[in-house]
Amino acid sequence: MEPATLTFAALNARIDALPDHESLSVTPSTRQRWGYILGFGAGFTGLLAAKLFPSSKIALIFTAVMLIVEVGGLILAIAPRGHWRQWRLPSFASERREFADQLDFDLYHYQQLIAWLTSFPKGRLEAMAQYASQRHERLKDKHPLISGGLEKLGALPVAAVLYLQFKDLHWPPQPTWPEFFLGMAIVGLYWASLLLVSVRFRAQLFALLLSQAAESATIHRDGDHQSEGAESTFLKSTL
């Protein structure tokens, strides 16, 4: 029976279905989602109240309450997962041990995914790998147009921007309307940049998996041909 045609959608579904090591899980839990919602929602509401009612004592109290809610929500969101007794400061030995555990955990599922891919025709694997590589390169070129390349500029420009942003900060905050909307635009642009990075990493993973599967398929089929040739030679020699 011929295998079904391999598609990027099917491969993506397989990758999404792979279990994550608990230390590598990036999907936010319910607690973390609510923490981010409360934190950013309270911060936005507090800034808006301070802007709309700059001279009101009620607005000042409300802004202070929103600041407390924001800090509490963000602490709730970024708190490590797991039981509090398992939280400990990282060390060189523990980080190396955890990394080794992650590799052992991921290797089994990686090999299963490669074995599934090798069931498809080698030509299909190579064509998809080449196309995924091309799209990955295009995404790499597109990313600097949106948010620039921090890995090329370094952290100094970021530090300079943060200094200019907070050097005149006072309480209660009184951002101008252009600063308020510009801040919202920066947050939106940052989120769009993260989405693009996520897509670029997935394209890179597609190309890696498909190339590895095509290489494995070549090795396996060459081995099968050699085994068949050796068996045929043996049979001829015995006749």
Short mmCIF file of C-alpha atoms in Angstrom, two decimals:
data_model
loop_
_atom_site.label_atom_id
_atom_site.label_comp_id
_atom_site.label_asym_id
_atom_site.label_seq_id
_atom_site.Cartn_x
_atom_site.Cartn_y
_atom_site.Cartn_z
CA MET A 1 0.00 0.00 0.00
CA GLU A 2 1.42 3.40 -1.00
CA PRO A 3 1.85 5.84 1.89
CA ALA A 4 -0.19 9.02 1.89
CA THR A 5 1.42 12.13 0.45
CA LEU A 6 3.57 13.94 2.99
CA THR A 7 2.55 17.56 3.63
CA PHE A 8 3.96 20.32 5.78
CA ALA A 9 0.64 20.43 7.66
CA ALA A 10 0.95 16.75 8.58
CA LEU A 11 4.57 17.21 9.66
CA ASN A 12 3.67 20.28 11.70
CA ALA A 13 0.88 18.33 13.45
CA ARG A 14 3.36 15.57 14.30
CA ILE A 15 5.83 18.07 15.74
CA ASP A 16 3.14 19.80 17.80
CA ALA A 17 2.05 16.41 19.17
CA LEU A 18 5.54 15.62 20.48
CA PRO A 19 5.71 15.78 24.28
CA ASP A 20 7.94 18.41 25.85
CA HIS A 21 10.38 17.82 28.63
CA GLU A 22 8.92 19.59 31.66
CA SER A 23 11.89 21.96 31.83
CA LEU A 24 11.38 22.97 28.18
CA SER A 25 7.62 23.44 28.21
CA VAL A 26 6.82 26.87 26.75
CA THR A 27 3.03 26.57 26.66
CA PRO A 28 1.73 28.83 29.43
CA SER A 29 -0.34 27.20 32.12
CA THR A 30 -3.69 28.58 33.24
CA ARG A 31 -1.97 30.31 36.16
CA GLN A 32 0.58 31.94 33.85
CA ARG A 33 -2.04 33.07 31.33
CA TRP A 34 -4.10 34.74 34.04
CA GLY A 35 -0.94 36.27 35.48
CA TYR A 36 -0.07 37.91 32.16
CA ILE A 37 -3.66 39.04 31.63
CA LEU A 38 -3.83 40.62 35.09
CA GLY A 39 -0.34 42.11 34.87
CA PHE A 40 -0.54 43.75 31.46
CA GLY A 41 -4.22 44.59 31.83
CA ALA A 42 -3.66 46.34 35.15
CA GLY A 43 -0.63 48.21 33.81
CA PHE A 44 -2.55 49.43 30.76
CA THR A 45 -5.56 50.44 32.88
CA GLY A 46 -3.37 52.27 35.40
CA LEU A 47 -1.56 54.27 32.72
CA LEU A 48 -4.84 55.16 31.05
CA ALA A 49 -6.36 56.35 34.35
CA ALA A 50 -3.28 58.45 35.15
CA LYS A 51 -3.45 60.00 31.69
CA LEU A 52 -7.18 60.77 31.73
CA PHE A 53 -7.33 62.07 35.33
CA PRO A 54 -3.87 63.47 36.11
CA SER A 55 -4.95 65.66 39.06
CA SER A 56 -7.45 63.34 40.72
CA LYS A 57 -6.61 61.72 44.06
CA ILE A 58 -8.95 58.86 43.24
CA ALA A 59 -7.06 58.27 40.01
CA LEU A 60 -3.78 58.34 41.94
CA ILE A 61 -5.04 55.70 44.39
CA PHE A 62 -6.48 53.66 41.53
CA THR A 63 -3.17 53.81 39.65
CA ALA A 64 -1.29 52.67 42.75
CA VAL A 65 -3.68 49.74 43.18
CA MET A 66 -3.27 48.81 39.51
CA LEU A 67 0.50 48.91 39.95
CA ILE A 68 0.26 46.45 42.85
CA VAL A 69 -2.03 44.20 40.80
CA GLU A 70 0.37 44.42 37.86
CA VAL A 71 3.39 43.40 39.93
CA GLY A 72 1.42 40.59 41.58
CA GLY A 73 0.15 39.31 38.22
CA LEU A 74 3.59 39.31 36.64
CA ILE A 75 5.09 37.52 39.64
CA LEU A 76 2.32 34.94 39.31
CA ALA A 77 3.09 34.56 35.60
CA ILE A 78 6.87 34.21 35.79
CA ALA A 79 7.03 32.05 38.94
CA PRO A 80 8.67 28.69 38.14
CA ARG A 81 6.48 25.69 37.56
CA GLY A 82 6.31 22.78 39.94
CA HIS A 83 6.23 22.50 43.69
CA TRP A 84 7.97 25.26 45.62
CA ARG A 85 10.21 22.71 47.32
CA GLN A 86 11.69 21.88 43.91
CA TRP A 87 12.75 25.47 43.24
CA ARG A 88 16.47 25.96 43.66
CA LEU A 89 19.21 28.21 42.41
CA PRO A 90 20.84 26.91 39.21
CA SER A 91 24.37 25.56 39.33
CA PHE A 92 26.80 24.32 36.71
CA ALA A 93 26.34 20.68 37.71
CA SER A 94 22.52 20.87 37.85
CA GLU A 95 22.30 22.65 34.48
CA ARG A 96 24.51 20.02 32.82
CA ARG A 97 22.52 17.21 34.42
CA GLU A 98 19.20 18.74 33.33
CA PHE A 99 20.49 19.25 29.80
CA ALA A 100 21.53 15.59 29.59
CA ASP A 101 18.05 14.56 30.78
CA GLN A 102 16.50 16.72 28.07
CA LEU A 103 18.65 15.11 25.37
CA ASP A 104 17.72 11.59 26.53
CA PHE A 105 14.05 12.55 26.60
CA ASP A 106 14.05 14.20 23.16
CA LEU A 107 16.23 11.66 21.33
CA TYR A 108 13.62 8.87 21.49
CA HIS A 109 10.85 11.06 20.05
CA TYR A 110 13.22 12.54 17.46
CA GLN A 111 14.12 9.07 16.22
CA GLN A 112 10.45 8.10 16.03
CA LEU A 113 9.70 11.19 13.94
CA ILE A 114 12.61 10.47 11.58
CA ALA A 115 11.44 6.84 11.23
CA TRP A 116 7.97 8.06 10.27
CA LEU A 117 9.39 10.46 7.69
CA THR A 118 11.56 7.77 6.07
CA SER A 119 8.40 5.85 5.13
CA PHE A 120 7.78 8.49 2.44
CA PRO A 121 9.54 8.66 -0.94
CA LYS A 122 13.04 10.09 -0.85
CA GLY A 123 12.29 12.50 -3.72
CA ARG A 124 9.40 14.02 -1.77
CA LEU A 125 11.57 14.45 1.32
CA GLU A 126 14.35 16.15 -0.62
CA ALA A 127 11.96 18.50 -2.44
CA MET A 128 10.27 19.54 0.80
CA ALA A 129 13.62 19.97 2.56
CA GLN A 130 14.91 22.23 -0.20
CA TYR A 131 11.74 24.32 -0.19
CA ALA A 132 11.74 24.65 3.61
CA SER A 133 15.37 25.81 3.49
CA GLN A 134 14.51 28.45 0.91
CA ARG A 135 11.60 29.75 2.97
CA HIS A 136 13.80 29.81 6.09
CA GLU A 137 16.35 31.98 4.31
CA ARG A 138 13.60 34.34 3.14
CA LEU A 139 12.28 34.63 6.68
CA LYS A 140 15.79 35.41 7.92
CA ASP A 141 15.95 38.27 5.43
CA LYS A 142 12.48 39.48 6.36
CA HIS A 143 13.03 39.55 10.14
CA PRO A 144 15.48 42.52 10.21
CA LEU A 145 12.92 44.61 8.32
CA ILE A 146 10.54 44.30 11.29
CA SER A 147 12.65 44.36 14.42
CA GLY A 148 16.29 44.47 13.35
CA GLY A 149 19.01 42.06 14.36
CA LEU A 150 19.84 42.35 18.05
CA GLU A 151 22.44 39.59 17.70
CA LYS A 152 24.38 41.89 15.33
CA LEU A 153 23.93 45.18 17.21
CA GLY A 154 24.49 43.82 20.71
CA ALA A 155 22.83 44.93 23.95
CA LEU A 156 24.21 48.49 24.02
CA PRO A 157 21.42 50.05 21.88
CA VAL A 158 18.81 48.39 24.08
CA ALA A 159 20.47 49.76 27.22
CA ALA A 160 20.57 53.24 25.68
CA VAL A 161 16.88 53.13 24.78
CA LEU A 162 15.92 51.94 28.27
CA TYR A 163 17.98 54.72 29.84
CA LEU A 164 16.31 57.39 27.72
CA GLN A 165 12.92 55.90 28.51
CA PHE A 166 13.26 55.82 32.29
CA LYS A 167 15.70 58.61 33.16
CA ASP A 168 12.90 61.15 33.64
CA LEU A 169 10.36 58.74 35.08
CA HIS A 170 8.36 60.08 38.02
CA TRP A 171 5.30 59.05 39.98
CA PRO A 172 2.54 59.13 39.01
CA PRO A 173 3.53 58.50 35.40
CA GLN A 174 2.29 61.13 32.95
CA PRO A 175 3.02 59.87 29.43
CA THR A 176 1.90 62.06 26.58
CA TRP A 177 -0.64 60.69 24.13
CA PRO A 178 2.03 60.12 21.44
CA GLU A 179 4.17 58.24 23.99
CA PHE A 180 1.16 56.20 25.10
CA PHE A 181 0.22 55.09 21.58
CA LEU A 182 3.86 54.62 20.61
CA GLY A 183 4.31 52.31 23.60
CA MET A 184 1.30 50.25 22.53
CA ALA A 185 2.68 50.11 18.99
CA ILE A 186 6.06 48.90 20.26
CA VAL A 187 4.39 46.12 22.27
CA GLY A 188 2.42 45.07 19.19
CA LEU A 189 5.52 45.14 17.02
CA TYR A 190 7.44 43.08 19.56
CA TRP A 191 4.65 40.49 19.59
CA ALA A 192 4.63 40.36 15.77
CA SER A 193 8.40 39.87 15.85
CA LEU A 194 8.05 36.94 18.25
CA LEU A 195 5.48 35.35 15.96
CA LEU A 196 7.83 35.70 12.99
CA VAL A 197 10.72 34.19 14.96
CA SER A 198 8.49 31.25 15.91
CA VAL A 199 7.63 30.64 12.25
CA ARG A 200 11.30 30.95 11.24
CA PHE A 201 12.37 28.38 13.84
CA ARG A 202 9.67 25.99 12.64
CA ALA A 203 10.84 26.35 9.03
CA GLN A 204 14.38 25.62 10.17
CA LEU A 205 13.16 22.50 12.01
CA PHE A 206 11.24 21.36 8.91
CA ALA A 207 14.39 21.60 6.79
CA LEU A 208 16.50 19.79 9.39
CA LEU A 209 14.07 16.91 9.88
CA LEU A 210 13.38 16.41 6.19
CA SER A 211 17.07 16.50 5.28
CA GLN A 212 17.89 14.00 8.02
CA ALA A 213 15.03 11.73 6.93
CA ALA A 214 16.15 11.86 3.28
CA GLU A 215 19.70 10.98 4.33
CA SER A 216 18.46 8.13 6.53
CA ALA A 217 16.25 6.83 3.72
CA THR A 218 19.29 6.79 1.39
CA ILE A 219 21.39 4.88 3.91
CA HIS A 220 18.66 2.33 4.61
CA ARG A 221 17.87 1.70 0.95
CA ASP A 222 21.56 1.43 0.01
CA GLY A 223 21.95 -1.07 2.82
CA ASP A 224 18.97 -3.05 1.55
CA HIS A 225 20.40 -3.10 -1.98
CA GLN A 226 23.77 -4.28 -0.69
CA SER A 227 22.07 -7.03 1.35
CA GLU A 228 20.08 -8.13 -1.70
CA GLY A 229 23.23 -8.12 -3.84
CA ALA A 230 25.15 -10.15 -1.27
CA GLU A 231 22.31 -12.66 -1.00
CA SER A 232 22.09 -12.97 -4.79
CA THR A 233 25.85 -13.53 -5.03
CA PHE A 234 25.67 -16.16 -2.31
CA LEU A 235 22.84 -18.01 -4.03
CA LYS A 236 24.66 -17.98 -7.37
CA SER A 237 27.80 -19.35 -5.74
CA THR A 238 25.89 -22.23 -4.19
CA LEU A 239 24.17 -23.27 -7.40
#
